Short mmCIF file of C-alpha atoms in Angstrom, two decimals:
data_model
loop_
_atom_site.label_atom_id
_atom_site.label_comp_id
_atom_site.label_asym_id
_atom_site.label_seq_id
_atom_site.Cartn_x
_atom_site.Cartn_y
_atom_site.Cartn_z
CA UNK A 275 -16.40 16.33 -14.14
CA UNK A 276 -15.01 12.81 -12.81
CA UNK A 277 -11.93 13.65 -14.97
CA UNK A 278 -11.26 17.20 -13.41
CA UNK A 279 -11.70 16.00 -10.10
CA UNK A 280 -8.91 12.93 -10.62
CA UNK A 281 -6.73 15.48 -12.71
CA UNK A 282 -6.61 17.98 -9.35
CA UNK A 283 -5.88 14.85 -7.12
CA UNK A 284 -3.00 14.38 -9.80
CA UNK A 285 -1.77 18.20 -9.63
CA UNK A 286 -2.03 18.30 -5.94
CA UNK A 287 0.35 14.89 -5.56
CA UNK A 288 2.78 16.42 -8.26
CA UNK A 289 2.48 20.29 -6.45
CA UNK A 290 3.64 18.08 -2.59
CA UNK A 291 5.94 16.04 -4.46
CA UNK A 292 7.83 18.71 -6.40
CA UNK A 293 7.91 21.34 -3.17
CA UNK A 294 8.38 18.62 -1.16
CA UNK A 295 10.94 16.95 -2.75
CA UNK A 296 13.58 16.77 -0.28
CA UNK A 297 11.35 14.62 2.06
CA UNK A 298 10.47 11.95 -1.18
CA UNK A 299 14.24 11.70 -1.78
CA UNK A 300 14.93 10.51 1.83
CA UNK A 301 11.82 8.67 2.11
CA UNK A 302 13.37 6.30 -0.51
CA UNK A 303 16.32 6.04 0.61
CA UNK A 304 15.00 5.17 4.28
CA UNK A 305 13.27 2.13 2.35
CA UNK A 306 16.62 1.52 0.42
CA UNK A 307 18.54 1.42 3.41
CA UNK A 308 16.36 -0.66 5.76
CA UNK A 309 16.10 -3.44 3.59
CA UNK A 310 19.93 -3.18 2.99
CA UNK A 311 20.75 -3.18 6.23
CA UNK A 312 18.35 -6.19 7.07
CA UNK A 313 20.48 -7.90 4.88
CA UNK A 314 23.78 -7.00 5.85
CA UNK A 315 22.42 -8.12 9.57
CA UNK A 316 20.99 -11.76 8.14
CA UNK A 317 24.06 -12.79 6.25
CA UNK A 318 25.84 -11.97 9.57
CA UNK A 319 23.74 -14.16 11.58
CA UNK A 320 25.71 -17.57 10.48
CA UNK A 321 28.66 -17.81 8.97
CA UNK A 322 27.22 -19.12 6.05
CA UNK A 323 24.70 -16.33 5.32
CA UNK A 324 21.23 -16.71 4.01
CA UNK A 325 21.61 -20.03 2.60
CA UNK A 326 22.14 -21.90 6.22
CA UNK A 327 18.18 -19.95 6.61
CA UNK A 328 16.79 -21.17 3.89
CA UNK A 329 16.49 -17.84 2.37
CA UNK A 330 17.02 -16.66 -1.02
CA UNK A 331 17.59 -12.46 -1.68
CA UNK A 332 15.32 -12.84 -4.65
CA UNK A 333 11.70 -13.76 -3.35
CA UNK A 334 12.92 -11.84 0.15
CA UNK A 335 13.67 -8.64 -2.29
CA UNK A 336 9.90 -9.02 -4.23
CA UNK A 337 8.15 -9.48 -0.63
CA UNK A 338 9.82 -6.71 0.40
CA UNK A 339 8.20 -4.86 -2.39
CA UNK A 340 4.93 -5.82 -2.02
CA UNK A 341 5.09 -4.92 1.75
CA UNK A 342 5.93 -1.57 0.83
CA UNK A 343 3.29 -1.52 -1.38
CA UNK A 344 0.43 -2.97 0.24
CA UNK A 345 1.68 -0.50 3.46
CA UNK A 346 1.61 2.34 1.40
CA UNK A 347 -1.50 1.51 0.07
CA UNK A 348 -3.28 1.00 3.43
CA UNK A 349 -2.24 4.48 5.10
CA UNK A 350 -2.97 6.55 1.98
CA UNK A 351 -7.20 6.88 2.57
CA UNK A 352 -6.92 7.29 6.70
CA UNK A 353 -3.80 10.03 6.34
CA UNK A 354 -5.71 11.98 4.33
CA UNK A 355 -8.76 11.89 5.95
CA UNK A 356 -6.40 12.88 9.14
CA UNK A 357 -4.57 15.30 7.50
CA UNK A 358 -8.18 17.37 5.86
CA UNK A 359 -9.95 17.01 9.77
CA UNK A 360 -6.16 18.83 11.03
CA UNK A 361 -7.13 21.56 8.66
CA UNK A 362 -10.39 21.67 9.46
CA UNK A 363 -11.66 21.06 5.56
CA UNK A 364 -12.82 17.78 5.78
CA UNK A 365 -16.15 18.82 5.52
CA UNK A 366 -15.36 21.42 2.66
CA UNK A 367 -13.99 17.75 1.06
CA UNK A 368 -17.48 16.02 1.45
CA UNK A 369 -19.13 19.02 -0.51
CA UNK A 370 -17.20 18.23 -3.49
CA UNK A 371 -19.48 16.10 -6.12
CA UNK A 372 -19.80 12.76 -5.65
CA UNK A 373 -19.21 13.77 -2.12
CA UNK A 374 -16.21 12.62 0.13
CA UNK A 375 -16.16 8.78 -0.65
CA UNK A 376 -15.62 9.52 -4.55
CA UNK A 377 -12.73 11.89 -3.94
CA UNK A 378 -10.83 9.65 -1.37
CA UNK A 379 -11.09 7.02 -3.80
CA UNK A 380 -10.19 9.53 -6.59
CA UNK A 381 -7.43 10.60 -4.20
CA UNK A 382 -6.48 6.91 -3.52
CA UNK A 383 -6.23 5.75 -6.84
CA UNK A 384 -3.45 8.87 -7.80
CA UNK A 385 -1.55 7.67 -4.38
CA UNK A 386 -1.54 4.34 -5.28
CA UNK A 387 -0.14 5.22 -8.70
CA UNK A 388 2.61 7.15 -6.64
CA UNK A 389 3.01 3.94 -4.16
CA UNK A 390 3.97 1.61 -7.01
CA UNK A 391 5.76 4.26 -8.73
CA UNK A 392 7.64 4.19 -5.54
CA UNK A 393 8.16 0.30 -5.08
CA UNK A 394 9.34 0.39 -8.51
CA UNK A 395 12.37 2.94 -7.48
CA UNK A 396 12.81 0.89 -3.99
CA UNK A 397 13.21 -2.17 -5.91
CA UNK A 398 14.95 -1.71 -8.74
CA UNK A 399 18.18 0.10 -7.18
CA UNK A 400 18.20 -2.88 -4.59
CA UNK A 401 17.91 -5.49 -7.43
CA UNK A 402 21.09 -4.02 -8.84
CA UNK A 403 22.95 -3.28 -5.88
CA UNK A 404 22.52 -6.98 -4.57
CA UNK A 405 22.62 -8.84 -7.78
CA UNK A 406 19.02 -10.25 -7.91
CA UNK A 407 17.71 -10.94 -11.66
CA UNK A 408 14.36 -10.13 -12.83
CA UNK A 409 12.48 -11.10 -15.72
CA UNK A 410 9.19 -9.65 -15.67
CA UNK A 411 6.50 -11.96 -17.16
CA UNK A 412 3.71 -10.18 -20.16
CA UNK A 413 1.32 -10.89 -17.24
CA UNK A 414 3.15 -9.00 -14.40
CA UNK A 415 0.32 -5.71 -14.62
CA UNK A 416 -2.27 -8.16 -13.31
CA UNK A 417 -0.64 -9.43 -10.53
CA UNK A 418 0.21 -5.54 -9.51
CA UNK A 419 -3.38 -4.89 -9.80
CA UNK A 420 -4.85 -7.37 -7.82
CA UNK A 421 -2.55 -7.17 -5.01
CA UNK A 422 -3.03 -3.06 -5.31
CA UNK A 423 -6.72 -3.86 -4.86
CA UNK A 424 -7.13 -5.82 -2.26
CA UNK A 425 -4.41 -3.16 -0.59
CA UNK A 426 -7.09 -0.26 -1.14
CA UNK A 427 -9.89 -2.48 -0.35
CA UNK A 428 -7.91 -2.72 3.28
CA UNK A 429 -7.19 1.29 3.04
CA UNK A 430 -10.61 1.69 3.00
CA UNK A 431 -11.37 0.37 6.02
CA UNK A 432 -8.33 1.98 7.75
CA UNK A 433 -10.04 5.00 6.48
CA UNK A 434 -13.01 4.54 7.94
CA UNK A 435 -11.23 3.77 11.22
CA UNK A 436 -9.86 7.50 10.64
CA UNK A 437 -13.47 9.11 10.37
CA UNK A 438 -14.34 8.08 13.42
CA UNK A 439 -11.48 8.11 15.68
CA UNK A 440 -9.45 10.59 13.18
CA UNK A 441 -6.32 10.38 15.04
CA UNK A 442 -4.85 6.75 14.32
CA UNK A 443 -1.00 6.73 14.05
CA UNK A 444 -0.34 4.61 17.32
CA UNK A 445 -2.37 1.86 15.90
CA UNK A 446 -0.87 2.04 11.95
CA UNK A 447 2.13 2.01 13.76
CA UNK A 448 1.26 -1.73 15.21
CA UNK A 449 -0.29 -2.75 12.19
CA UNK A 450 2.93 -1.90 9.80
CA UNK A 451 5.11 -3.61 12.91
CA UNK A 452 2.80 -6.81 12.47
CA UNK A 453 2.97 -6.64 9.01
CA UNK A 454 6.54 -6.67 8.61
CA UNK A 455 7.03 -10.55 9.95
CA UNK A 456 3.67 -11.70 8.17
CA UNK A 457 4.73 -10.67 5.08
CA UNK A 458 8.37 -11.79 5.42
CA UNK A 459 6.90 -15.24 6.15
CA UNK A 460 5.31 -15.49 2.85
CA UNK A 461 8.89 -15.77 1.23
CA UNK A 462 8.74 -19.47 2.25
CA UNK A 463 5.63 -19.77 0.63
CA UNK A 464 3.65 -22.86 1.07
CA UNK A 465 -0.06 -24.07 -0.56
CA UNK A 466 -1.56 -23.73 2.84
CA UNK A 467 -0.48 -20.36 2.84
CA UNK A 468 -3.01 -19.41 -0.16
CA UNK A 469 -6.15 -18.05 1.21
CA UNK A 470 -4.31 -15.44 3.84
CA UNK A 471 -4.66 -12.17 3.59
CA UNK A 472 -2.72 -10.57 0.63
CA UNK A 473 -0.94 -13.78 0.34
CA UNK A 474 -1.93 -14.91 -3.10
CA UNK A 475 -1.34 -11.11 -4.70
CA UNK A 476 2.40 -11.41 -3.23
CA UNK A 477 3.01 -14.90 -4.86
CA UNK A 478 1.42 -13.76 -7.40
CA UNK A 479 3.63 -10.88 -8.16
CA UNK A 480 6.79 -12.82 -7.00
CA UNK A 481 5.97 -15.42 -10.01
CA UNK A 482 5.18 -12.84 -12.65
CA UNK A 483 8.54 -10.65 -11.86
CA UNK A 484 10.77 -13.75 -12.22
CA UNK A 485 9.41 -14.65 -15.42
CA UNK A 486 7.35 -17.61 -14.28
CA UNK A 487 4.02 -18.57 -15.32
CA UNK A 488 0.66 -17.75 -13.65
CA UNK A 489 -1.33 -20.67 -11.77
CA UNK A 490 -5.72 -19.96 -12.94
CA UNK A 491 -6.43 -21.22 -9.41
CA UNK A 492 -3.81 -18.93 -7.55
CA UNK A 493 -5.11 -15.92 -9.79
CA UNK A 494 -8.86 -17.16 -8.81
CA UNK A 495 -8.82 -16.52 -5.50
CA UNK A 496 -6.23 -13.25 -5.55
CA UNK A 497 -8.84 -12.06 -7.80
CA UNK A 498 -12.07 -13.04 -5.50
CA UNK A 499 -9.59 -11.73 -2.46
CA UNK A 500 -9.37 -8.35 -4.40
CA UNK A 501 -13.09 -8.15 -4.60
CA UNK A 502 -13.66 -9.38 -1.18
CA UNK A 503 -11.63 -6.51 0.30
CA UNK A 504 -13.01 -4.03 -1.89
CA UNK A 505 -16.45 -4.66 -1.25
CA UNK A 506 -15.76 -4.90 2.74
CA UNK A 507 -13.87 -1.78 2.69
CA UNK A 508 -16.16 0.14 0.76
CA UNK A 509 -19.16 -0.61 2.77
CA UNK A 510 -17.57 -0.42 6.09
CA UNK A 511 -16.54 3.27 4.37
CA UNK A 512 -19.64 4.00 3.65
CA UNK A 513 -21.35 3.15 6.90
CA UNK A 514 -18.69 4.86 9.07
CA UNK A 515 -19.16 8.10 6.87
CA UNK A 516 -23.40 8.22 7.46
CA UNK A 517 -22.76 7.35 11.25
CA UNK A 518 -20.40 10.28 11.79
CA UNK A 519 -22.63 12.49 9.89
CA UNK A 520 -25.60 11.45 11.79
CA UNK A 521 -23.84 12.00 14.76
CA UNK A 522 -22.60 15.73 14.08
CA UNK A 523 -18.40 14.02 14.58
CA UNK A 524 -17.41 14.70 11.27
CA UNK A 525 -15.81 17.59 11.64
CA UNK A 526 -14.97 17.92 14.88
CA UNK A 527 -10.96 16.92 15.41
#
């Protein structure tokens, strides 16, 4: 039954995407375009460009991918929560089995395979278009993976946000806005730097798609970060979801 329920999560991403198409197409190319046109406005700053900032296109090109990832990541549980309580079937969506925490994560798990899917097609066009090399290390998949999971560790407790208050674009609007200097700060990345939030998945992933070799203690604590964030987000889930049940709000938009 698990693998019906994750195969209709699959068919109803591929059924938006394909009559939706237009909107996917231009949703890329927004992402293409911004980071473009950051760069166009940094190398205009000085006359010297990036270098006189200390900046290099390549680690500012991978942080701009896991940004995109990680923000991805974090509205994909709380939209759809918003988007079923709009249509009024968020409740039909807690009757299916395993009830409504199994199919957001269900649901979570096919976005998130669409968000790096994504990232991949942001990324790669810019890579070419601005002359940045990669050289993916064999280890590159677990650096994606921990960085995805502490991302839907964090999505799960914007979701829970969402059950209760179900409307929540203003404030995913100041979190992306916040997010967009703190992760851009992590392309000067420095030891002290290590235990932030999402900090060690991004080095992580910068290292591994420039060929580079892992570091055990780096991949320690991305991987007890990961767990950390999944654990809080799934029980601040869960509590949020038997409080707004208890309370008669969960289907009331």
């Amino acid at each position: 039954m698990l693998c019906w329920q994750l195969w209709s999560e699959f068919l109803l991403e591929w059924n938006l995407t394909r009559r939706y198409w237009f909107d996917t197409l231009a949703g890329l190319l927004a992402s293409v375009l911004f980071f473009y046109s950051m760069v166009l406005g940094l190398e205009n700053l000085t006359p010297e460009g990036l270098a006189s900032l200390g900046l290099d296109l390549g680690p500012l090109l991978l942080v701009f991918a896991a940004f995109n990832l990680v923000v991805g990541t974090f509205q994909s549980i709380a939209y759809s929560v918003q988007s079923e309580a709009a249509l009024g079937t968020l409740e039909h969506l807690g009757l299916a089995r395993g009830g409504l925490l199994r199919q957001l994560l269900l649901r979570a798990l096919v976005r998130g395979l669409q968000g790096i899917t994504t990232s991949a097609l942001v990324l790669l066009p810019l890579a070419l278009l601005l002359g940045v090399r990669l050289a993916p290390a064999p280890w590159w998949p677990l650096s994606l993976l921990l960085l995805y999971l502490a991302a839907l560790g964090f999505a799960l407790g914007m979701g829970a946000l969402a059950l209760h208050f179900k409307r929540v674009e203003g404030f995913f609007t100041i979190v992306q806005f916040l997010f967009l200097p703190y992760f851009f700060s992590l392309v000067r990345f420095a030891p002290w730097m290590t235990p932030l939030p999402f900090a060690p998945g991004t080095q992580l992933l910068k290292l591994a798609l420039t060929g580079e070799g892992a570091f055990p203690g780096l991949l320690l604590l991305a991987f007890v970060q990961a767990l950390l964030f999944l654990g809080a987000g799934l029980f601040a889930m869960a509590w949020v979801y038997a409080a707004v049940r208890r309370r008669g709000l969960l289907g009331r938009y």
